[in-house]
């Protein structure tokens, strides 16, 4: 199964951009890269996904490396409400979506 | 907004008792996933259904856990007998997969069932 690696925690100041990295070196060529976040006492929430090109939506941007072995979730202006655990996940050529330990983002006021 | 609904939200039971957790996926979604979350293990995939058929339950302890989809609007996860080590938050997620190998649509998670086995 594909494995993802993320830093355990990161900090950001409010209103500043945040770049959350993910390594997914074993992902197969046709698998999409998904990002989710989990707020306290809630289930994970979809953030964004992509295959090869960079993607933007109202929540964030996703930058995917040309070799697809890594990606970066970009929050353009962090707010206190963005404090959460962020997970990247990629399929492994099957339908399994395996979540790693995620990155706990702390946003400082 | 359509949501995945899980019941009960909280369950406290004694060791040895049967526990049934229920999930109502979003209408029209054809895939259902069950995950378990603990502090030590994080989010673990237990089972996966597509079009109500179980495609993968390799993450599930077979001797005591079972997962079913009696119909398209209900997925169940049952533990019998329950043990203290089963204490965790159990999440159900649903999505739409047209049948290609790679998953190109978001998973929608419920808010989980927090299970405590004493």
CSV table of C-alpha atoms in Angstrom, one decimal:
chain,number,residue,atom,x,y,z
A,1,UNK,CA,0.0,0.0,0.0
A,2,UNK,CA,1.2,3.5,-0.7
A,3,UNK,CA,2.7,5.3,2.2
A,4,UNK,CA,2.7,9.0,2.8
A,5,UNK,CA,5.1,10.9,5.0
A,6,UNK,CA,4.3,14.3,6.6
A,7,UNK,CA,5.9,16.4,9.4
A,8,UNK,CA,4.2,15.8,12.7
A,9,UNK,CA,3.5,19.4,13.4
A,10,UNK,CA,3.8,22.9,12.0
A,11,UNK,CA,3.1,26.4,13.2
A,12,UNK,CA,2.0,29.5,11.3
A,13,UNK,CA,1.1,33.0,12.2
A,14,UNK,CA,-2.4,34.2,11.4
A,15,UNK,CA,-2.8,35.8,8.0
A,16,UNK,CA,0.4,34.3,6.7
A,17,UNK,CA,0.7,31.6,4.0
A,18,UNK,CA,1.3,28.0,5.1
A,19,UNK,CA,3.0,25.3,3.0
A,20,UNK,CA,2.2,21.8,4.2
A,21,UNK,CA,4.5,19.2,2.6
A,22,UNK,CA,3.8,15.5,1.8
A,23,UNK,CA,6.0,12.8,0.5
A,24,UNK,CA,4.2,10.0,-1.4
A,25,UNK,CA,7.1,8.4,-3.3
A,26,UNK,CA,5.3,5.1,-3.8
A,27,UNK,CA,2.2,6.4,-5.4
A,28,UNK,CA,1.3,4.9,-8.7
A,29,UNK,CA,1.0,6.9,-11.9
A,30,UNK,CA,-2.7,7.0,-12.1
A,31,UNK,CA,-3.6,7.7,-8.5
A,32,UNK,CA,-4.9,11.0,-7.4
A,33,UNK,CA,-3.5,12.8,-4.4
A,34,UNK,CA,-6.1,13.9,-1.9
A,35,UNK,CA,-5.8,16.2,1.1
A,36,UNK,CA,-8.2,16.2,4.0
A,37,UNK,CA,-8.2,18.0,7.3
A,38,UNK,CA,-9.7,17.1,10.7
A,39,UNK,CA,-11.0,19.6,13.2
A,40,UNK,CA,-11.4,18.5,16.8
A,41,UNK,CA,-14.2,16.1,17.4
A,42,UNK,CA,-15.1,15.9,13.8
A,43,UNK,CA,-14.6,13.6,10.9
A,44,UNK,CA,-12.0,14.4,8.2
A,45,UNK,CA,-13.1,17.0,5.7
A,46,UNK,CA,-12.1,17.0,2.1
A,47,UNK,CA,-9.8,19.9,1.1
A,48,UNK,CA,-8.5,19.3,-2.4
A,49,UNK,CA,-7.2,16.7,-4.8
A,50,UNK,CA,-5.2,16.5,-8.0
A,51,UNK,CA,-3.3,14.2,-10.4
A,52,UNK,CA,-0.5,16.0,-12.1
A,53,UNK,CA,-1.3,19.7,-12.4
A,54,UNK,CA,-1.5,22.2,-9.7
A,55,UNK,CA,-5.1,22.7,-8.4
A,56,UNK,CA,-6.8,25.6,-6.8
A,57,UNK,CA,-10.1,25.8,-5.0
A,58,UNK,CA,-11.7,28.2,-2.5
A,59,UNK,CA,-10.0,26.4,0.5
A,60,UNK,CA,-6.5,25.9,-0.7
A,61,UNK,CA,-4.0,25.2,-3.5
A,62,UNK,CA,-2.3,22.0,-4.3
A,63,UNK,CA,1.2,22.0,-5.9
A,64,UNK,CA,2.3,18.6,-7.2
A,65,UNK,CA,5.9,17.9,-8.0
A,66,UNK,CA,6.7,17.0,-11.6
A,67,UNK,CA,7.7,13.5,-10.6
A,68,UNK,CA,4.6,13.2,-8.4
A,69,UNK,CA,6.6,11.9,-5.5
A,70,UNK,CA,5.6,14.9,-3.3
A,71,UNK,CA,3.0,17.6,-3.0
A,72,UNK,CA,2.4,20.7,-1.0
A,73,UNK,CA,-0.9,22.0,0.3
A,74,UNK,CA,-0.9,25.8,0.4
A,75,UNK,CA,-3.2,27.8,2.6
A,76,UNK,CA,-2.8,31.3,1.3
A,77,UNK,CA,-3.8,33.1,4.5
A,78,UNK,CA,-4.0,31.0,7.6
A,79,UNK,CA,-6.8,31.8,10.0
A,80,UNK,CA,-7.4,30.4,13.5
A,81,UNK,CA,-10.1,28.2,12.0
A,82,UNK,CA,-7.5,26.4,9.9
A,83,UNK,CA,-5.9,24.9,13.0
A,84,UNK,CA,-6.4,21.2,12.4
A,85,UNK,CA,-4.7,17.9,11.5
A,86,UNK,CA,-4.0,17.8,7.7
A,87,UNK,CA,-3.7,14.5,6.0
A,88,UNK,CA,-2.5,13.7,2.5
A,89,UNK,CA,-3.4,10.4,1.0
A,90,UNK,CA,-2.9,8.7,-2.2
A,91,UNK,CA,-4.3,5.4,-3.6
A,92,UNK,CA,-2.0,2.5,-4.2
A,93,UNK,CA,-3.4,1.4,-7.5
A,94,UNK,CA,-6.4,-0.1,-5.6
A,95,UNK,CA,-9.3,1.6,-4.0
A,96,UNK,CA,-7.6,1.9,-0.7
A,97,UNK,CA,-7.0,5.3,0.7
A,98,UNK,CA,-4.5,5.0,3.5
A,99,UNK,CA,-4.1,7.9,5.9
A,100,UNK,CA,-0.8,8.6,7.6
A,101,UNK,CA,-0.3,10.4,10.9
A,102,UNK,CA,-0.9,13.8,9.4
A,103,UNK,CA,0.5,17.3,10.2
A,104,UNK,CA,-1.0,19.1,13.2
A,105,UNK,CA,-1.2,22.8,12.2
A,106,UNK,CA,-1.1,25.4,14.9
A,107,UNK,CA,-2.1,28.9,13.9
A,108,UNK,CA,-0.8,31.7,16.2
A,109,UNK,CA,-2.9,34.8,16.6
B,1,UNK,CA,-25.4,20.1,2.1
B,2,UNK,CA,-25.7,16.3,2.0
B,3,UNK,CA,-24.0,14.5,4.9
B,4,UNK,CA,-22.9,11.1,6.0
B,5,UNK,CA,-24.9,10.2,9.1
B,6,UNK,CA,-23.5,7.9,11.8
B,7,UNK,CA,-25.4,6.6,14.8
B,8,UNK,CA,-24.9,6.5,17.7
B,9,UNK,CA,-22.5,9.3,18.3
B,10,UNK,CA,-21.4,7.8,21.5
B,11,UNK,CA,-21.5,4.3,22.9
B,12,UNK,CA,-20.4,3.0,26.2
B,13,UNK,CA,-20.6,-0.8,26.7
B,14,UNK,CA,-19.1,-3.5,28.8
B,15,UNK,CA,-16.6,-6.0,27.6
B,16,UNK,CA,-18.3,-9.0,25.9
B,17,UNK,CA,-21.3,-7.1,24.6
B,18,UNK,CA,-22.3,-6.7,21.0
B,19,UNK,CA,-22.0,-3.3,19.4
B,20,UNK,CA,-23.6,-2.2,16.2
B,21,UNK,CA,-22.6,1.1,14.5
B,22,UNK,CA,-24.7,2.4,11.6
B,23,UNK,CA,-23.9,4.7,8.7
B,24,UNK,CA,-26.2,6.3,6.2
B,25,UNK,CA,-24.1,7.3,3.2
B,26,UNK,CA,-24.9,10.2,1.0
B,27,UNK,CA,-27.6,9.4,-1.5
B,28,UNK,CA,-26.2,8.4,-4.8
B,29,UNK,CA,-22.8,7.5,-3.5
B,30,UNK,CA,-21.7,3.9,-4.4
B,31,UNK,CA,-18.7,3.5,-2.2
B,32,UNK,CA,-18.5,3.2,1.6
B,33,UNK,CA,-15.4,3.0,3.8
B,34,UNK,CA,-15.1,2.2,7.5
B,35,UNK,CA,-12.1,3.7,9.4
B,36,UNK,CA,-11.1,3.4,13.1
B,37,UNK,CA,-9.1,6.2,14.8
B,38,UNK,CA,-7.1,5.9,17.9
B,39,UNK,CA,-4.3,8.1,19.3
B,40,UNK,CA,-1.8,5.3,18.9
B,41,UNK,CA,-2.7,4.1,15.4
B,42,UNK,CA,-4.3,7.1,13.7
B,43,UNK,CA,-6.8,6.4,11.0
B,44,UNK,CA,-7.0,2.8,10.0
B,45,UNK,CA,-9.0,1.5,7.1
B,46,UNK,CA,-11.2,-1.4,8.2
B,47,UNK,CA,-13.4,-2.1,5.2
B,48,UNK,CA,-14.4,-0.9,1.8
B,49,UNK,CA,-17.6,-1.5,-0.1
B,50,UNK,CA,-18.5,-0.6,-3.7
B,51,UNK,CA,-22.0,-1.0,-5.0
B,52,UNK,CA,-22.8,-2.7,-1.7
B,53,UNK,CA,-20.3,-5.5,-2.3
B,54,UNK,CA,-17.4,-5.8,0.2
B,55,UNK,CA,-14.2,-5.4,-1.8
B,56,UNK,CA,-11.7,-5.2,1.0
B,57,UNK,CA,-11.9,-5.9,4.7
B,58,UNK,CA,-8.3,-6.9,5.2
B,59,UNK,CA,-7.9,-4.2,7.9
B,60,UNK,CA,-10.6,-5.7,10.1
B,61,UNK,CA,-10.2,-8.3,12.8
B,62,UNK,CA,-12.2,-11.1,11.3
B,63,UNK,CA,-12.9,-13.0,14.5
B,64,UNK,CA,-15.0,-10.3,16.1
B,65,UNK,CA,-15.8,-7.6,13.5
B,66,UNK,CA,-18.2,-7.8,10.6
B,67,UNK,CA,-19.4,-5.1,8.1
B,68,UNK,CA,-22.4,-5.3,5.9
B,69,UNK,CA,-24.5,-3.1,3.6
B,70,UNK,CA,-28.1,-4.4,3.8
B,71,UNK,CA,-29.2,-1.8,1.3
B,72,UNK,CA,-27.7,1.2,-0.4
B,73,UNK,CA,-28.8,3.6,2.4
B,74,UNK,CA,-27.3,1.6,5.3
B,75,UNK,CA,-23.9,0.3,6.2
B,76,UNK,CA,-23.3,-1.4,9.5
B,77,UNK,CA,-20.2,-2.3,11.5
B,78,UNK,CA,-20.7,-4.9,14.2
B,79,UNK,CA,-18.3,-6.0,17.0
B,80,UNK,CA,-19.1,-9.2,18.8
B,81,UNK,CA,-17.8,-9.7,21.5
B,82,UNK,CA,-16.4,-6.2,22.2
B,83,UNK,CA,-13.1,-5.8,24.1
B,84,UNK,CA,-11.6,-2.8,25.8
B,85,UNK,CA,-9.0,-2.5,23.0
B,86,UNK,CA,-11.8,-1.8,20.5
B,87,UNK,CA,-12.3,1.6,22.2
B,88,UNK,CA,-11.9,4.2,19.5
B,89,UNK,CA,-13.7,6.5,17.2
B,90,UNK,CA,-15.2,4.8,14.2
B,91,UNK,CA,-15.7,6.8,11.0
B,92,UNK,CA,-17.8,6.0,8.0
B,93,UNK,CA,-17.1,7.7,4.7
B,94,UNK,CA,-18.9,7.6,1.3
B,95,UNK,CA,-18.0,8.6,-2.2
B,96,UNK,CA,-18.7,8.2,-5.8
B,97,UNK,CA,-16.5,5.9,-7.8
B,98,UNK,CA,-17.4,5.3,-11.5
B,99,UNK,CA,-15.3,2.2,-11.6
B,100,UNK,CA,-11.9,3.4,-12.7
B,101,UNK,CA,-8.9,2.3,-10.7
B,102,UNK,CA,-8.1,5.6,-9.2
B,103,UNK,CA,-10.3,7.6,-6.9
B,104,UNK,CA,-11.2,10.9,-8.5
B,105,UNK,CA,-13.8,12.2,-6.2
B,106,UNK,CA,-13.8,13.3,-2.6
B,107,UNK,CA,-14.6,11.1,0.4
B,108,UNK,CA,-17.3,12.5,2.7
B,109,UNK,CA,-16.9,11.5,6.3
B,110,UNK,CA,-19.4,11.3,9.1
B,111,UNK,CA,-18.7,12.7,12.5
B,112,UNK,CA,-18.0,9.2,13.9
B,113,UNK,CA,-19.1,6.9,16.7
B,114,UNK,CA,-17.0,7.2,19.8
B,115,UNK,CA,-17.0,3.7,21.3
B,116,UNK,CA,-15.8,3.0,24.9
B,117,UNK,CA,-15.6,-0.6,26.0
B,118,UNK,CA,-15.1,-1.0,29.8
